[in-house]
């Protein structure tokens, strides 16, 4: 079973699953009923963000919610669960959103977000980030809703990285070239990017030099570097 089978099917998302019934409410209900004009007895496809797609039939529509009965379940493994993309808060919120969107589209399911010393003060909105992830999970026919954490400093980010994991920090000044063969499938791999202007000297010095890499001869914007790297490793 491959996801290509569902390429022409509209997905909905729900984590409200009780035995063989699934409930859609709020935005998902609105998209299903008012945007895509589904009605009682129609067949719809829902993902729970845990690797499952449920083929189900609408059996009840009431009070701006619907219930569907599960007819068949398809399960998919997460091929990128050992890949962690570490993204700093960017001063341009549209570029930050763009980076997250494209990572989800390309199949990334683990994110660490952090504030660096050169990050312009801005609030991290976890609800908004989750909404973006759900939107692009459905759009790109993905079945694993990404997990993410936020850290208020670069040092906090490093403290929360598994000591057995591999770290790849990207800096244009590094003479060490990155290639995909360096990734270990049996370990967690963390890919760290700097904000506009790069990480500070203090932040760079807190990472061992053999973990700092360069993968482009051009100076790329943060979101471009992130997307380029993710396209290489997925």
CSV table of C-alpha atoms in Angstrom, one decimal, residues 58-216:
chain,number,residue,atom,x,y,z
A,58,UNK,CA,-20.7,9.8,7.3
A,59,UNK,CA,-23.5,8.5,9.6
A,60,UNK,CA,-24.5,11.6,11.5
A,61,UNK,CA,-24.4,15.4,11.0
A,62,UNK,CA,-25.6,17.5,14.0
A,63,UNK,CA,-24.7,20.7,15.8
A,64,UNK,CA,-21.8,21.6,13.5
A,65,UNK,CA,-20.1,18.2,13.9
A,66,UNK,CA,-20.2,15.0,12.1
A,67,UNK,CA,-19.6,11.4,12.9
A,68,UNK,CA,-18.3,8.8,10.4
A,69,UNK,CA,-18.1,5.0,10.7
A,70,UNK,CA,-14.8,3.4,10.0
A,71,UNK,CA,-14.9,1.0,7.0
A,72,UNK,CA,-11.2,0.3,6.5
A,73,UNK,CA,-7.9,1.4,8.0
A,74,UNK,CA,-4.6,1.9,6.2
A,75,UNK,CA,-1.3,2.2,8.2
A,76,UNK,CA,1.9,3.8,7.1
A,77,UNK,CA,5.3,3.8,8.8
A,78,UNK,CA,7.2,7.0,9.6
A,79,UNK,CA,10.3,7.0,7.5
A,80,UNK,CA,11.7,10.3,8.9
A,81,UNK,CA,11.2,9.8,12.7
A,82,UNK,CA,14.9,10.0,13.4
A,83,UNK,CA,15.3,13.4,11.5
A,84,UNK,CA,15.0,16.5,13.7
A,85,UNK,CA,15.0,19.9,11.9
A,86,UNK,CA,16.0,22.7,14.3
A,87,UNK,CA,14.7,26.0,13.1
A,88,UNK,CA,15.3,29.4,14.7
A,89,UNK,CA,12.6,32.0,15.0
A,90,UNK,CA,12.9,34.3,12.0
A,91,UNK,CA,12.2,38.0,12.0
A,92,UNK,CA,10.1,37.5,8.8
A,93,UNK,CA,7.1,35.4,10.0
A,94,UNK,CA,6.1,34.6,6.4
A,95,UNK,CA,9.5,33.0,5.7
A,96,UNK,CA,9.3,31.1,9.0
A,97,UNK,CA,5.9,29.8,8.0
A,98,UNK,CA,7.2,28.9,4.5
A,99,UNK,CA,10.1,26.9,5.9
A,100,UNK,CA,7.7,24.9,8.2
A,101,UNK,CA,5.2,24.4,5.4
A,102,UNK,CA,7.8,23.0,3.0
A,103,UNK,CA,9.4,20.7,5.6
A,104,UNK,CA,6.0,19.2,6.4
A,105,UNK,CA,5.3,18.7,2.7
A,106,UNK,CA,8.6,17.0,2.3
A,107,UNK,CA,7.8,14.6,5.1
A,108,UNK,CA,9.6,16.0,8.2
A,109,UNK,CA,7.8,14.9,11.4
A,110,UNK,CA,10.2,16.2,14.1
A,111,UNK,CA,10.9,19.8,14.8
A,112,UNK,CA,12.8,21.8,17.4
A,113,UNK,CA,12.2,25.6,17.3
A,114,UNK,CA,14.4,27.9,19.2
A,115,UNK,CA,15.3,31.5,19.9
A,116,UNK,CA,18.9,32.5,19.2
A,117,UNK,CA,20.9,35.5,20.4
A,118,UNK,CA,20.3,37.2,17.0
A,119,UNK,CA,16.6,36.5,16.9
A,120,UNK,CA,14.5,39.6,16.9
A,121,UNK,CA,12.1,39.3,19.8
A,122,UNK,CA,8.9,37.7,18.7
A,123,UNK,CA,6.4,35.3,20.4
A,124,UNK,CA,6.3,31.7,19.5
A,125,UNK,CA,2.7,30.7,18.8
A,126,UNK,CA,2.4,26.9,19.2
A,127,UNK,CA,-1.3,26.8,18.3
A,128,UNK,CA,-0.6,28.6,15.0
A,129,UNK,CA,2.3,26.3,14.2
A,130,UNK,CA,0.2,23.2,14.9
A,131,UNK,CA,-2.5,24.6,12.6
A,132,UNK,CA,0.0,25.1,9.8
A,133,UNK,CA,1.2,21.5,10.3
A,134,UNK,CA,-2.3,20.0,10.1
A,135,UNK,CA,-3.1,22.1,7.0
A,136,UNK,CA,0.0,20.9,5.1
A,137,UNK,CA,-0.2,17.3,6.5
A,138,UNK,CA,-3.5,17.0,4.7
A,139,UNK,CA,-2.5,18.9,1.6
A,140,UNK,CA,0.6,16.8,1.0
A,141,UNK,CA,-1.0,13.4,1.8
A,142,UNK,CA,1.0,12.8,4.9
A,143,UNK,CA,-0.2,10.6,7.8
A,144,UNK,CA,2.1,11.6,10.6
A,145,UNK,CA,1.4,14.9,12.3
A,146,UNK,CA,4.8,16.4,13.2
A,147,UNK,CA,5.8,16.7,16.8
A,148,UNK,CA,7.6,19.9,17.9
A,149,UNK,CA,9.2,21.6,20.9
A,150,UNK,CA,10.2,25.2,21.5
A,151,UNK,CA,13.3,26.4,23.4
A,152,UNK,CA,13.9,29.9,24.5
A,153,UNK,CA,17.7,29.8,23.9
A,154,UNK,CA,20.3,28.0,21.8
A,155,UNK,CA,21.8,26.5,25.0
A,156,UNK,CA,18.4,25.0,26.0
A,157,UNK,CA,18.1,23.5,22.5
A,158,UNK,CA,21.5,21.8,22.9
A,159,UNK,CA,20.6,20.5,26.4
A,160,UNK,CA,17.6,18.7,25.0
A,161,UNK,CA,19.4,16.9,22.3
A,162,UNK,CA,20.0,13.2,23.0
A,163,UNK,CA,23.7,12.7,23.9
A,164,UNK,CA,23.9,9.7,21.6
A,165,UNK,CA,22.4,11.7,18.6
A,166,UNK,CA,24.3,13.1,15.7
A,167,UNK,CA,24.4,16.9,15.3
A,168,UNK,CA,24.8,18.7,12.0
A,169,UNK,CA,25.0,22.5,12.4
A,170,UNK,CA,25.3,24.5,9.2
A,171,UNK,CA,27.5,27.5,8.8
A,172,UNK,CA,28.8,29.1,5.6
A,173,UNK,CA,32.3,29.5,7.1
A,174,UNK,CA,32.8,25.8,7.7
A,175,UNK,CA,35.3,24.0,5.5
A,176,UNK,CA,33.7,20.6,6.3
A,177,UNK,CA,31.3,19.5,3.5
A,178,UNK,CA,28.0,17.8,4.4
A,179,UNK,CA,26.8,14.7,2.4
A,180,UNK,CA,23.9,12.5,3.0
A,181,UNK,CA,26.0,9.4,3.7
A,182,UNK,CA,26.9,10.9,7.1
A,183,UNK,CA,23.4,10.3,8.4
A,184,UNK,CA,23.0,7.2,10.7
A,185,UNK,CA,19.7,5.5,10.4
A,186,UNK,CA,20.1,4.0,13.8
A,187,UNK,CA,20.4,7.3,15.6
A,188,UNK,CA,18.5,10.5,15.9
A,189,UNK,CA,20.0,13.2,13.6
A,190,UNK,CA,19.6,16.9,14.4
A,191,UNK,CA,20.0,19.5,11.7
A,192,UNK,CA,20.5,23.0,13.1
A,193,UNK,CA,20.2,26.2,11.2
A,194,UNK,CA,20.9,29.8,12.2
A,195,UNK,CA,18.7,32.9,11.8
A,196,UNK,CA,19.2,35.8,9.6
A,197,UNK,CA,22.7,36.9,10.2
A,198,UNK,CA,23.7,33.5,11.5
A,199,UNK,CA,24.3,32.2,15.0
A,200,UNK,CA,26.5,34.2,17.3
A,201,UNK,CA,30.2,33.4,18.0
A,202,UNK,CA,29.2,32.2,21.5
A,203,UNK,CA,26.6,29.9,20.1
A,204,UNK,CA,28.9,28.5,17.4
A,205,UNK,CA,31.6,27.9,20.0
A,206,UNK,CA,29.3,25.8,22.1
A,207,UNK,CA,29.2,23.2,19.4
A,208,UNK,CA,32.1,20.9,18.6
A,209,UNK,CA,33.8,21.9,15.4
A,210,UNK,CA,33.5,18.5,13.8
A,211,UNK,CA,29.7,18.9,14.0
A,212,UNK,CA,29.7,22.2,11.9
A,213,UNK,CA,29.2,21.7,8.2
A,214,UNK,CA,28.7,23.6,5.0
A,215,UNK,CA,26.5,22.4,2.1
A,216,UNK,CA,26.3,25.4,-0.2
